[in-house]
């Protein structure tokens, strides 16, 4: 599958510079950026779901300093 996008001259220069720094073709750079963004969004969604389950389960967090004090006893 292929697709095209329209970029301003400034956007194109930025994208080409990024691709060059990463030693990638322009297409590979866009593909890499897209899938990294998808992975980041997925990670955030999973973290939010885990936190909701944590809170809904009646758990509460405490400052780490309290845990350190307990270890010193």
mmCIF file with all atom_site columns, N, CA and C in Angstrom:
data_model
loop_
_atom_site.group_PDB
_atom_site.id
_atom_site.type_symbol
_atom_site.label_atom_id
_atom_site.label_alt_id
_atom_site.label_comp_id
_atom_site.label_asym_id
_atom_site.label_entity_id
_atom_site.label_seq_id
_atom_site.pdbx_PDB_ins_code
_atom_site.Cartn_x
_atom_site.Cartn_y
_atom_site.Cartn_z
_atom_site.occupancy
_atom_site.B_iso_or_equiv
_atom_site.pdbx_formal_charge
_atom_site.auth_seq_id
_atom_site.auth_comp_id
_atom_site.auth_asym_id
_atom_site.auth_atom_id
_atom_site.pdbx_PDB_model_num
ATOM 1   N N  . UNK A 1 1  ? 0.849   -1.170 0.000  1.00 0.00 ? 1  UNK A N  1
ATOM 2   C CA . UNK A 1 1  ? 0.000   0.000  0.000  1.00 0.00 ? 1  UNK A CA 1
ATOM 3   C C  . UNK A 1 1  ? 0.894   1.232  0.000  1.00 0.00 ? 1  UNK A C  1
ATOM 4   N N  . UNK A 1 2  ? 0.503   2.204  -0.719 1.00 0.00 ? 2  UNK A N  1
ATOM 5   C CA . UNK A 1 2  ? 1.234   3.466  -0.715 1.00 0.00 ? 2  UNK A CA 1
ATOM 6   C C  . UNK A 1 2  ? 0.247   4.606  -0.584 1.00 0.00 ? 2  UNK A C  1
ATOM 7   N N  . UNK A 1 3  ? 0.748   5.751  -0.177 1.00 0.00 ? 3  UNK A N  1
ATOM 8   C CA . UNK A 1 3  ? -0.090  6.928  -0.056 1.00 0.00 ? 3  UNK A CA 1
ATOM 9   C C  . UNK A 1 3  ? 0.781   8.155  -0.237 1.00 0.00 ? 3  UNK A C  1
ATOM 10  N N  . UNK A 1 4  ? 0.141   9.273  -0.381 1.00 0.00 ? 4  UNK A N  1
ATOM 11  C CA . UNK A 1 4  ? 0.892   10.516 -0.518 1.00 0.00 ? 4  UNK A CA 1
ATOM 12  C C  . UNK A 1 4  ? 0.348   11.540 0.473  1.00 0.00 ? 4  UNK A C  1
ATOM 13  N N  . UNK A 1 5  ? 1.216   12.442 0.872  1.00 0.00 ? 5  UNK A N  1
ATOM 14  C CA . UNK A 1 5  ? 0.814   13.518 1.760  1.00 0.00 ? 5  UNK A CA 1
ATOM 15  C C  . UNK A 1 5  ? 1.389   14.815 1.214  1.00 0.00 ? 5  UNK A C  1
ATOM 16  N N  . UNK A 1 6  ? 0.745   15.891 1.552  1.00 0.00 ? 6  UNK A N  1
ATOM 17  C CA . UNK A 1 6  ? 1.230   17.201 1.137  1.00 0.00 ? 6  UNK A CA 1
ATOM 18  C C  . UNK A 1 6  ? 1.957   17.849 2.301  1.00 0.00 ? 6  UNK A C  1
ATOM 19  N N  . UNK A 1 7  ? 3.151   18.355 2.016  1.00 0.00 ? 7  UNK A N  1
ATOM 20  C CA . UNK A 1 7  ? 3.953   19.028 3.024  1.00 0.00 ? 7  UNK A CA 1
ATOM 21  C C  . UNK A 1 7  ? 4.334   20.406 2.521  1.00 0.00 ? 7  UNK A C  1
ATOM 22  N N  . UNK A 1 8  ? 4.464   21.315 3.457  1.00 0.00 ? 8  UNK A N  1
ATOM 23  C CA . UNK A 1 8  ? 5.015   22.610 3.078  1.00 0.00 ? 8  UNK A CA 1
ATOM 24  C C  . UNK A 1 8  ? 6.510   22.404 2.825  1.00 0.00 ? 8  UNK A C  1
ATOM 25  N N  . UNK A 1 9  ? 7.137   23.382 2.236  1.00 0.00 ? 9  UNK A N  1
ATOM 26  C CA . UNK A 1 9  ? 8.576   23.286 1.973  1.00 0.00 ? 9  UNK A CA 1
ATOM 27  C C  . UNK A 1 9  ? 9.342   23.106 3.281  1.00 0.00 ? 9  UNK A C  1
ATOM 28  N N  . UNK A 1 10 ? 8.924   23.824 4.321  1.00 0.00 ? 10 UNK A N  1
ATOM 29  C CA . UNK A 1 10 ? 9.584   23.728 5.624  1.00 0.00 ? 10 UNK A CA 1
ATOM 30  C C  . UNK A 1 10 ? 9.393   22.337 6.233  1.00 0.00 ? 10 UNK A C  1
ATOM 31  N N  . UNK A 1 11 ? 8.179   21.795 6.145  1.00 0.00 ? 11 UNK A N  1
ATOM 32  C CA . UNK A 1 11 ? 7.911   20.454 6.667  1.00 0.00 ? 11 UNK A CA 1
ATOM 33  C C  . UNK A 1 11 ? 8.738   19.409 5.926  1.00 0.00 ? 11 UNK A C  1
ATOM 34  N N  . UNK A 1 12 ? 8.841   19.568 4.619  1.00 0.00 ? 12 UNK A N  1
ATOM 35  C CA . UNK A 1 12 ? 9.604   18.619 3.811  1.00 0.00 ? 12 UNK A CA 1
ATOM 36  C C  . UNK A 1 12 ? 11.079  18.652 4.207  1.00 0.00 ? 12 UNK A C  1
ATOM 37  N N  . UNK A 1 13 ? 11.640  19.830 4.396  1.00 0.00 ? 13 UNK A N  1
ATOM 38  C CA . UNK A 1 13 ? 13.041  19.937 4.817  1.00 0.00 ? 13 UNK A CA 1
ATOM 39  C C  . UNK A 1 13 ? 13.262  19.282 6.175  1.00 0.00 ? 13 UNK A C  1
ATOM 40  N N  . UNK A 1 14 ? 12.341  19.518 7.091  1.00 0.00 ? 14 UNK A N  1
ATOM 41  C CA . UNK A 1 14 ? 12.439  18.921 8.421  1.00 0.00 ? 14 UNK A CA 1
ATOM 42  C C  . UNK A 1 14 ? 12.373  17.396 8.334  1.00 0.00 ? 14 UNK A C  1
ATOM 43  N N  . UNK A 1 15 ? 11.426  16.889 7.564  1.00 0.00 ? 15 UNK A N  1
ATOM 44  C CA . UNK A 1 15 ? 11.272  15.439 7.414  1.00 0.00 ? 15 UNK A CA 1
ATOM 45  C C  . UNK A 1 15 ? 12.504  14.827 6.753  1.00 0.00 ? 15 UNK A C  1
ATOM 46  N N  . UNK A 1 16 ? 13.026  15.472 5.742  1.00 0.00 ? 16 UNK A N  1
ATOM 47  C CA . UNK A 1 16 ? 14.219  14.963 5.068  1.00 0.00 ? 16 UNK A CA 1
ATOM 48  C C  . UNK A 1 16 ? 15.434  14.992 5.990  1.00 0.00 ? 16 UNK A C  1
ATOM 49  N N  . UNK A 1 17 ? 15.549  16.025 6.794  1.00 0.00 ? 17 UNK A N  1
ATOM 50  C CA . UNK A 1 17 ? 16.656  16.110 7.751  1.00 0.00 ? 17 UNK A CA 1
ATOM 51  C C  . UNK A 1 17 ? 16.565  14.989 8.785  1.00 0.00 ? 17 UNK A C  1
ATOM 52  N N  . UNK A 1 18 ? 15.366  14.755 9.280  1.00 0.00 ? 18 UNK A N  1
ATOM 53  C CA . UNK A 1 18 ? 15.163  13.678 10.253 1.00 0.00 ? 18 UNK A CA 1
ATOM 54  C C  . UNK A 1 18 ? 15.530  12.332 9.635  1.00 0.00 ? 18 UNK A C  1
ATOM 55  N N  . UNK A 1 19 ? 15.037  12.078 8.432  1.00 0.00 ? 19 UNK A N  1
ATOM 56  C CA . UNK A 1 19 ? 15.313  10.811 7.757  1.00 0.00 ? 19 UNK A CA 1
ATOM 57  C C  . UNK A 1 19 ? 16.820  10.629 7.566  1.00 0.00 ? 19 UNK A C  1
ATOM 58  N N  . UNK A 1 20 ? 17.491  11.669 7.168  1.00 0.00 ? 20 UNK A N  1
ATOM 59  C CA . UNK A 1 20 ? 18.939  11.598 6.948  1.00 0.00 ? 20 UNK A CA 1
ATOM 60  C C  . UNK A 1 20 ? 19.671  11.299 8.258  1.00 0.00 ? 20 UNK A C  1
ATOM 61  N N  . UNK A 1 21 ? 19.282  11.970 9.345  1.00 0.00 ? 21 UNK A N  1
ATOM 62  C CA . UNK A 1 21 ? 19.905  11.725 10.644 1.00 0.00 ? 21 UNK A CA 1
ATOM 63  C C  . UNK A 1 21 ? 19.712  10.285 11.108 1.00 0.00 ? 21 UNK A C  1
ATOM 64  N N  . UNK A 1 22 ? 18.587  9.705  10.741 1.00 0.00 ? 22 UNK A N  1
ATOM 65  C CA . UNK A 1 22 ? 18.268  8.336  11.144 1.00 0.00 ? 22 UNK A CA 1
ATOM 66  C C  . UNK A 1 22 ? 18.764  7.303  10.129 1.00 0.00 ? 22 UNK A C  1
ATOM 67  N N  . UNK A 1 23 ? 19.379  7.770  9.055  1.00 0.00 ? 23 UNK A N  1
ATOM 68  C CA . UNK A 1 23 ? 19.848  6.897  7.956  1.00 0.00 ? 23 UNK A CA 1
ATOM 69  C C  . UNK A 1 23 ? 18.703  6.080  7.369  1.00 0.00 ? 23 UNK A C  1
ATOM 70  N N  . UNK A 1 24 ? 17.584  6.766  7.142  1.00 0.00 ? 24 UNK A N  1
ATOM 71  C CA . UNK A 1 24 ? 16.388  6.131  6.599  1.00 0.00 ? 24 UNK A CA 1
ATOM 72  C C  . UNK A 1 24 ? 15.951  6.864  5.343  1.00 0.00 ? 24 UNK A C  1
ATOM 73  N N  . UNK A 1 25 ? 15.198  6.163  4.531  1.00 0.00 ? 25 UNK A N  1
ATOM 74  C CA . UNK A 1 25 ? 14.544  6.858  3.425  1.00 0.00 ? 25 UNK A CA 1
ATOM 75  C C  . UNK A 1 25 ? 13.415  7.688  4.016  1.00 0.00 ? 25 UNK A C  1
ATOM 76  N N  . UNK A 1 26 ? 12.907  8.605  3.244  1.00 0.00 ? 26 UNK A N  1
ATOM 77  C CA . UNK A 1 26 ? 11.808  9.440  3.732  1.00 0.00 ? 26 UNK A CA 1
ATOM 78  C C  . UNK A 1 26 ? 10.590  8.575  4.066  1.00 0.00 ? 26 UNK A C  1
ATOM 79  N N  . UNK A 1 27 ? 10.297  7.609  3.215  1.00 0.00 ? 27 UNK A N  1
ATOM 80  C CA . UNK A 1 27 ? 9.173   6.706  3.482  1.00 0.00 ? 27 UNK A CA 1
ATOM 81  C C  . UNK A 1 27 ? 9.364   5.896  4.749  1.00 0.00 ? 27 UNK A C  1
ATOM 82  N N  . UNK A 1 28 ? 10.579  5.375  4.945  1.00 0.00 ? 28 UNK A N  1
ATOM 83  C CA . UNK A 1 28 ? 10.870  4.603  6.161  1.00 0.00 ? 28 UNK A CA 1
ATOM 84  C C  . UNK A 1 28 ? 10.752  5.482  7.405  1.00 0.00 ? 28 UNK A C  1
ATOM 85  N N  . UNK A 1 29 ? 11.188  6.731  7.303  1.00 0.00 ? 29 UNK A N  1
ATOM 86  C CA . UNK A 1 29 ? 11.116  7.649  8.443  1.00 0.00 ? 29 UNK A CA 1
ATOM 87  C C  . UNK A 1 29 ? 9.666   7.911  8.837  1.00 0.00 ? 29 UNK A C  1
ATOM 88  N N  . UNK A 1 30 ? 8.807   8.139  7.840  1.00 0.00 ? 30 UNK A N  1
ATOM 89  C CA . UNK A 1 30 ? 7.389   8.363  8.147  1.00 0.00 ? 30 UNK A CA 1
ATOM 90  C C  . UNK A 1 30 ? 6.760   7.112  8.742  1.00 0.00 ? 30 UNK A C  1
ATOM 91  N N  . UNK A 1 31 ? 7.093   5.949  8.188  1.00 0.00 ? 31 UNK A N  1
ATOM 92  C CA . UNK A 1 31 ? 6.544   4.699  8.695  1.00 0.00 ? 31 UNK A CA 1
ATOM 93  C C  . UNK A 1 31 ? 6.993   4.467  10.142 1.00 0.00 ? 31 UNK A C  1
ATOM 94  N N  . UNK A 1 32 ? 8.279   4.686  10.412 1.00 0.00 ? 32 UNK A N  1
ATOM 95  C CA . UNK A 1 32 ? 8.804   4.524  11.770 1.00 0.00 ? 32 UNK A CA 1
ATOM 96  C C  . UNK A 1 32 ? 8.097   5.468  12.732 1.00 0.00 ? 32 UNK A C  1
ATOM 97  N N  . UNK A 1 33 ? 7.978   6.735  12.359 1.00 0.00 ? 33 UNK A N  1
ATOM 98  C CA . UNK A 1 33 ? 7.330   7.723  13.224 1.00 0.00 ? 33 UNK A CA 1
ATOM 99  C C  . UNK A 1 33 ? 5.869   7.348  13.486 1.00 0.00 ? 33 UNK A C  1
ATOM 100 N N  . UNK A 1 34 ? 5.175   6.904  12.456 1.00 0.00 ? 34 UNK A N  1
ATOM 101 C CA . UNK A 1 34 ? 3.771   6.528  12.603 1.00 0.00 ? 34 UNK A CA 1
ATOM 102 C C  . UNK A 1 34 ? 3.609   5.385  13.595 1.00 0.00 ? 34 UNK A C  1
ATOM 103 N N  . UNK A 1 35 ? 4.414   4.328  13.430 1.00 0.00 ? 35 UNK A N  1
ATOM 104 C CA . UNK A 1 35 ? 4.244   3.171  14.298 1.00 0.00 ? 35 UNK A CA 1
ATOM 105 C C  . UNK A 1 35 ? 4.759   3.426  15.709 1.00 0.00 ? 35 UNK A C  1
ATOM 106 N N  . UNK A 1 36 ? 5.746   4.293  15.871 1.00 0.00 ? 36 UNK A N  1
ATOM 107 C CA . UNK A 1 36 ? 6.160   4.671  17.220 1.00 0.00 ? 36 UNK A CA 1
ATOM 108 C C  . UNK A 1 36 ? 5.042   5.440  17.923 1.00 0.00 ? 36 UNK A C  1
ATOM 109 N N  . UNK A 1 37 ? 4.362   6.298  17.187 1.00 0.00 ? 37 UNK A N  1
ATOM 110 C CA . UNK A 1 37 ? 3.247   7.052  17.764 1.00 0.00 ? 37 UNK A CA 1
ATOM 111 C C  . UNK A 1 37 ? 2.103   6.116  18.152 1.00 0.00 ? 37 UNK A C  1
ATOM 112 N N  . UNK A 1 38 ? 1.807   5.157  17.292 1.00 0.00 ? 38 UNK A N  1
ATOM 113 C CA . UNK A 1 38 ? 0.761   4.184  17.594 1.00 0.00 ? 38 UNK A CA 1
ATOM 114 C C  . UNK A 1 38 ? 1.131   3.398  18.855 1.00 0.00 ? 38 UNK A C  1
ATOM 115 N N  . UNK A 1 39 ? 2.389   2.975  18.961 1.00 0.00 ? 39 UNK A N  1
ATOM 116 C CA . UNK A 1 39 ? 2.835   2.235  20.136 1.00 0.00 ? 39 UNK A CA 1
ATOM 117 C C  . UNK A 1 39 ? 2.733   3.086  21.396 1.00 0.00 ? 39 UNK A C  1
ATOM 118 N N  . UNK A 1 40 ? 3.129   4.341  21.312 1.00 0.00 ? 40 UNK A N  1
ATOM 119 C CA . UNK A 1 40 ? 3.026   5.240  22.467 1.00 0.00 ? 40 UNK A CA 1
ATOM 120 C C  . UNK A 1 40 ? 1.577   5.402  22.911 1.00 0.00 ? 40 UNK A C  1
ATOM 121 N N  . UNK A 1 41 ? 0.668   5.607  21.965 1.00 0.00 ? 41 UNK A N  1
ATOM 122 C CA . UNK A 1 41 ? -0.751  5.771  22.301 1.00 0.00 ? 41 UNK A CA 1
ATOM 123 C C  . UNK A 1 41 ? -1.306  4.496  22.938 1.00 0.00 ? 41 UNK A C  1
ATOM 124 N N  . UNK A 1 42 ? -0.887  3.344  22.430 1.00 0.00 ? 42 UNK A N  1
ATOM 125 C CA . UNK A 1 42 ? -1.324  2.070  22.989 1.00 0.00 ? 42 UNK A CA 1
ATOM 126 C C  . UNK A 1 42 ? -0.824  1.917  24.426 1.00 0.00 ? 42 UNK A C  1
ATOM 127 N N  . UNK A 1 43 ? 0.468   2.232  24.644 1.00 0.00 ? 43 UNK A N  1
ATOM 128 C CA . UNK A 1 43 ? 1.042   2.142  25.990 1.00 0.00 ? 43 UNK A CA 1
ATOM 129 C C  . UNK A 1 43 ? 0.293   3.032  26.977 1.00 0.00 ? 43 UNK A C  1
ATOM 130 N N  . UNK A 1 44 ? -0.066  4.237  26.550 1.00 0.00 ? 44 UNK A N  1
ATOM 131 C CA . UNK A 1 44 ? -0.808  5.156  27.406 1.00 0.00 ? 44 UNK A CA 1
ATOM 132 C C  . UNK A 1 44 ? -2.185  4.585  27.742 1.00 0.00 ? 44 UNK A C  1
ATOM 133 N N  . UNK A 1 45 ? -2.862  4.024  26.745 1.00 0.00 ? 45 UNK A N  1
ATOM 134 C CA . UNK A 1 45 ? -4.188  3.446  26.974 1.00 0.00 ? 45 UNK A CA 1
ATOM 135 C C  . UNK A 1 45 ? -4.112  2.281  27.955 1.00 0.00 ? 45 UNK A C  1
ATOM 136 N N  . UNK A 1 46 ? -3.107  1.428  27.812 1.00 0.00 ? 46 UNK A N  1
ATOM 137 C CA . UNK A 1 46 ? -2.947  0.282  28.712 1.00 0.00 ? 46 UNK A CA 1
ATOM 138 C C  . UNK A 1 46 ? -2.617  0.763  30.129 1.00 0.00 ? 46 UNK A C  1
ATOM 139 N N  . UNK A 1 47 ? -1.757  1.768  30.246 1.00 0.00 ? 47 UNK A N  1
ATOM 140 C CA . UNK A 1 47 ? -1.408  2.308  31.567 1.00 0.00 ? 47 UNK A CA 1
ATOM 141 C C  . UNK A 1 47 ? -2.634  2.912  32.242 1.00 0.00 ? 47 UNK A C  1
ATOM 142 N N  . UNK A 1 48 ? -3.431  3.657  31.487 1.00 0.00 ? 48 UNK A N  1
ATOM 143 C CA . UNK A 1 48 ? -4.651  4.254  32.059 1.00 0.00 ? 48 UNK A CA 1
ATOM 144 C C  . UNK A 1 48 ? -5.622  3.182  32.526 1.00 0.00 ? 48 UNK A C  1
ATOM 145 N N  . UNK A 1 49 ? -5.753  2.117  31.750 1.00 0.00 ? 49 UNK A N  1
ATOM 146 C CA . UNK A 1 49 ? -6.646  1.018  32.126 1.00 0.00 ? 49 UNK A CA 1
ATOM 147 C C  . UNK A 1 49 ? -6.140  0.334  33.398 1.00 0.00 ? 49 UNK A C  1
ATOM 148 N N  . UNK A 1 50 ? -4.841  0.098  33.483 1.00 0.00 ? 50 UNK A N  1
ATOM 149 C CA . UNK A 1 50 ? -4.268  -0.540 34.675 1.00 0.00 ? 50 UNK A CA 1
ATOM 150 C C  . UNK A 1 50 ? -4.454  0.350  35.901 1.00 0.00 ? 50 UNK A C  1
ATOM 151 N N  . UNK A 1 51 ? -4.286  1.654  35.734 1.00 0.00 ? 51 UNK A N  1
ATOM 152 C CA . UNK A 1 51 ? -4.474  2.570  36.862 1.00 0.00 ? 51 UNK A CA 1
ATOM 153 C C  . UNK A 1 51 ? -5.931  2.579  37.320 1.00 0.00 ? 51 UNK A C  1
ATOM 154 N N  . UNK A 1 52 ? -6.877  2.580  36.362 1.00 0.00 ? 52 UNK A N  1
ATOM 155 C CA . UNK A 1 52 ? -8.299  2.528  36.724 1.00 0.00 ? 52 UNK A CA 1
ATOM 156 C C  . UNK A 1 52 ? -8.604  1.253  37.517 1.00 0.00 ? 52 UNK A C  1
ATOM 157 N N  . UNK A 1 53 ? -8.062  0.126  37.091 1.00 0.00 ? 53 UNK A N  1
ATOM 158 C CA . UNK A 1 53 ? -8.274  -1.127 37.806 1.00 0.00 ? 53 UNK A CA 1
ATOM 159 C C  . UNK A 1 53 ? -7.675  -1.048 39.209 1.00 0.00 ? 53 UNK A C  1
ATOM 160 N N  . UNK A 1 54 ? -6.517  -0.419 39.322 1.00 0.00 ? 54 UNK A N  1
ATOM 161 C CA . UNK A 1 54 ? -5.846  -0.246 40.613 1.00 0.00 ? 54 UNK A CA 1
ATOM 162 C C  . UNK A 1 54 ? -6.720  0.571  41.559 1.00 0.00 ? 54 UNK A C  1
ATOM 163 N N  . UNK A 1 55 ? -7.208  1.701  41.077 1.00 0.00 ? 55 UNK A N  1
ATOM 164 C CA . UNK A 1 55 ? -8.042  2.584  41.899 1.00 0.00 ? 55 UNK A CA 1
ATOM 165 C C  . UNK A 1 55 ? -9.384  1.925  42.195 1.00 0.00 ? 55 UNK A C  1
ATOM 166 N N  . UNK A 1 56 ? -9.997  1.324  41.190 1.00 0.00 ? 56 UNK A N  1
ATOM 167 C CA . UNK A 1 56 ? -11.299 0.678  41.386 1.00 0.00 ? 56 UNK A CA 1
ATOM 168 C C  . UNK A 1 56 ? -11.198 -0.505 42.348 1.00 0.00 ? 56 UNK A C  1
ATOM 169 N N  . UNK A 1 57 ? -10.025 -1.068 42.479 1.00 0.00 ? 57 UNK A N  1
ATOM 170 C CA . UNK A 1 57 ? -9.810  -2.176 43.403 1.00 0.00 ? 57 UNK A CA 1
ATOM 171 C C  . UNK A 1 57 ? -9.604  -1.711 44.835 1.00 0.00 ? 57 UNK A C  1
ATOM 172 N N  . UNK A 1 58 ? -9.733  -0.398 45.063 1.00 0.00 ? 58 UNK A N  1
ATOM 173 C CA . UNK A 1 58 ? -9.615  0.144  46.407 1.00 0.00 ? 58 UNK A CA 1
ATOM 174 C C  . UNK A 1 58 ? -8.187  0.378  46.865 1.00 0.00 ? 58 UNK A C  1
ATOM 175 N N  . UNK A 1 59 ? -7.262  0.291  45.980 1.00 0.00 ? 59 UNK A N  1
ATOM 176 C CA . UNK A 1 59 ? -5.862  0.504  46.357 1.00 0.00 ? 59 UNK A CA 1
ATOM 177 C C  . UNK A 1 59 ? -5.530  1.988  46.367 1.00 0.00 ? 59 UNK A C  1
ATOM 178 N N  . UNK A 1 60 ? -4.584  2.337  47.198 1.00 0.00 ? 60 UNK A N  1
ATOM 179 C CA . UNK A 1 60 ? -4.140  3.727  47.277 1.00 0.00 ? 60 UNK A CA 1
ATOM 180 C C  . UNK A 1 60 ? -2.622  3.745  47.255 1.00 0.00 ? 60 UNK A C  1
ATOM 181 N N  . UNK A 1 61 ? -2.090  4.786  46.706 1.00 0.00 ? 61 UNK A N  1
ATOM 182 C CA . UNK A 1 61 ? -0.635  4.925  46.702 1.00 0.00 ? 61 UNK A CA 1
ATOM 183 C C  . UNK A 1 61 ? -0.195  5.754  47.898 1.00 0.00 ? 61 UNK A C  1
ATOM 184 N N  . UNK A 1 62 ? 1.069   5.604  48.250 1.00 0.00 ? 62 UNK A N  1
ATOM 185 C CA . UNK A 1 62 ? 1.647   6.373  49.352 1.00 0.00 ? 62 UNK A CA 1
ATOM 186 C C  . UNK A 1 62 ? 2.955   6.968  48.871 1.00 0.00 ? 62 UNK A C  1
ATOM 187 N N  . UNK A 1 63 ? 3.377   8.020  49.507 1.00 0.00 ? 63 UNK A N  1
ATOM 188 C CA . UNK A 1 63 ? 4.685   8.578  49.148 1.00 0.00 ? 63 UNK A CA 1
ATOM 189 C C  . UNK A 1 63 ? 5.788   7.569  49.441 1.00 0.00 ? 63 UNK A C  1
ATOM 190 N N  . UNK A 1 64 ? 6.781   7.523  48.587 1.00 0.00 ? 64 UNK A N  1
ATOM 191 C CA . UNK A 1 64 ? 7.882   6.583  48.770 1.00 0.00 ? 64 UNK A CA 1
ATOM 192 C C  . UNK A 1 64 ? 8.606   6.815  50.093 1.00 0.00 ? 64 UNK A C  1
ATOM 193 N N  . UNK A 1 65 ? 8.594   8.063  50.577 1.00 0.00 ? 65 UNK A N  1
ATOM 194 C CA . UNK A 1 65 ? 9.267   8.353  51.852 1.00 0.00 ? 65 UNK A CA 1
ATOM 195 C C  . UNK A 1 65 ? 8.658   7.541  53.002 1.00 0.00 ? 65 UNK A C  1
ATOM 196 N N  . UNK A 1 66 ? 7.357   7.273  52.958 1.00 0.00 ? 66 UNK A N  1
ATOM 197 C CA . UNK A 1 66 ? 6.724   6.450  53.999 1.00 0.00 ? 66 UNK A CA 1
ATOM 198 C C  . UNK A 1 66 ? 7.250   5.022  53.946 1.00 0.00 ? 66 UNK A C  1
ATOM 199 N N  . UNK A 1 67 ? 7.420   4.512  52.758 1.00 0.00 ? 67 UNK A N  1
ATOM 200 C CA . UNK A 1 67 ? 7.935   3.150  52.622 1.00 0.00 ? 67 UNK A CA 1
ATOM 201 C C  . UNK A 1 67 ? 9.377   3.067  53.107 1.00 0.00 ? 67 UNK A C  1
ATOM 202 N N  . UNK A 1 68 ? 10.168  4.085  52.846 1.00 0.00 ? 68 UNK A N  1
ATOM 203 C CA . UNK A 1 68 ? 11.555  4.097  53.321 1.00 0.00 ? 68 UNK A CA 1
ATOM 204 C C  . UNK A 1 68 ? 11.594  4.089  54.844 1.00 0.00 ? 68 UNK A C  1
ATOM 205 N N  . UNK A 1 69 ? 10.712  4.876  55.463 1.00 0.00 ? 69 UNK A N  1
ATOM 206 C CA . UNK A 1 69 ? 10.663  4.905  56.938 1.00 0.00 ? 69 UNK A CA 1
ATOM 207 C C  . UNK A 1 69 ? 10.332  3.526  57.497 1.00 0.00 ? 69 UNK A C  1
ATOM 208 N N  . UNK A 1 70 ? 9.415   2.816  56.842 1.00 0.00 ? 70 UNK A N  1
ATOM 209 C CA . UNK A 1 70 ? 9.052   1.470  57.299 1.00 0.00 ? 70 UNK A CA 1
ATOM 210 C C  . UNK A 1 70 ? 10.244  0.526  57.202 1.00 0.00 ? 70 UNK A C  1
ATOM 211 N N  . UNK A 1 71 ? 11.048  0.680  56.184 1.00 0.00 ? 71 UNK A N  1
ATOM 212 C CA . UNK A 1 71 ? 12.209  -0.186 56.013 1.00 0.00 ? 71 UNK A CA 1
ATOM 213 C C  . UNK A 1 71 ? 13.288  0.078  57.051 1.00 0.00 ? 71 UNK A C  1
ATOM 214 N N  . UNK A 1 72 ? 13.330  1.302  57.561 1.00 0.00 ? 72 UNK A N  1
ATOM 215 C CA . UNK A 1 72 ? 14.327  1.671  58.566 1.00 0.00 ? 72 UNK A CA 1
ATOM 216 C C  . UNK A 1 72 ? 13.999  1.107  59.953 1.00 0.00 ? 72 UNK A C  1
ATOM 217 N N  . UNK A 1 73 ? 12.780  0.649  60.163 1.00 0.00 ? 73 UNK A N  1
ATOM 218 C CA . UNK A 1 73 ? 12.374  0.144  61.481 1.00 0.00 ? 73 UNK A CA 1
ATOM 219 C C  . UNK A 1 73 ? 13.034  -1.158 61.817 1.00 0.00 ? 73 UNK A C  1
#
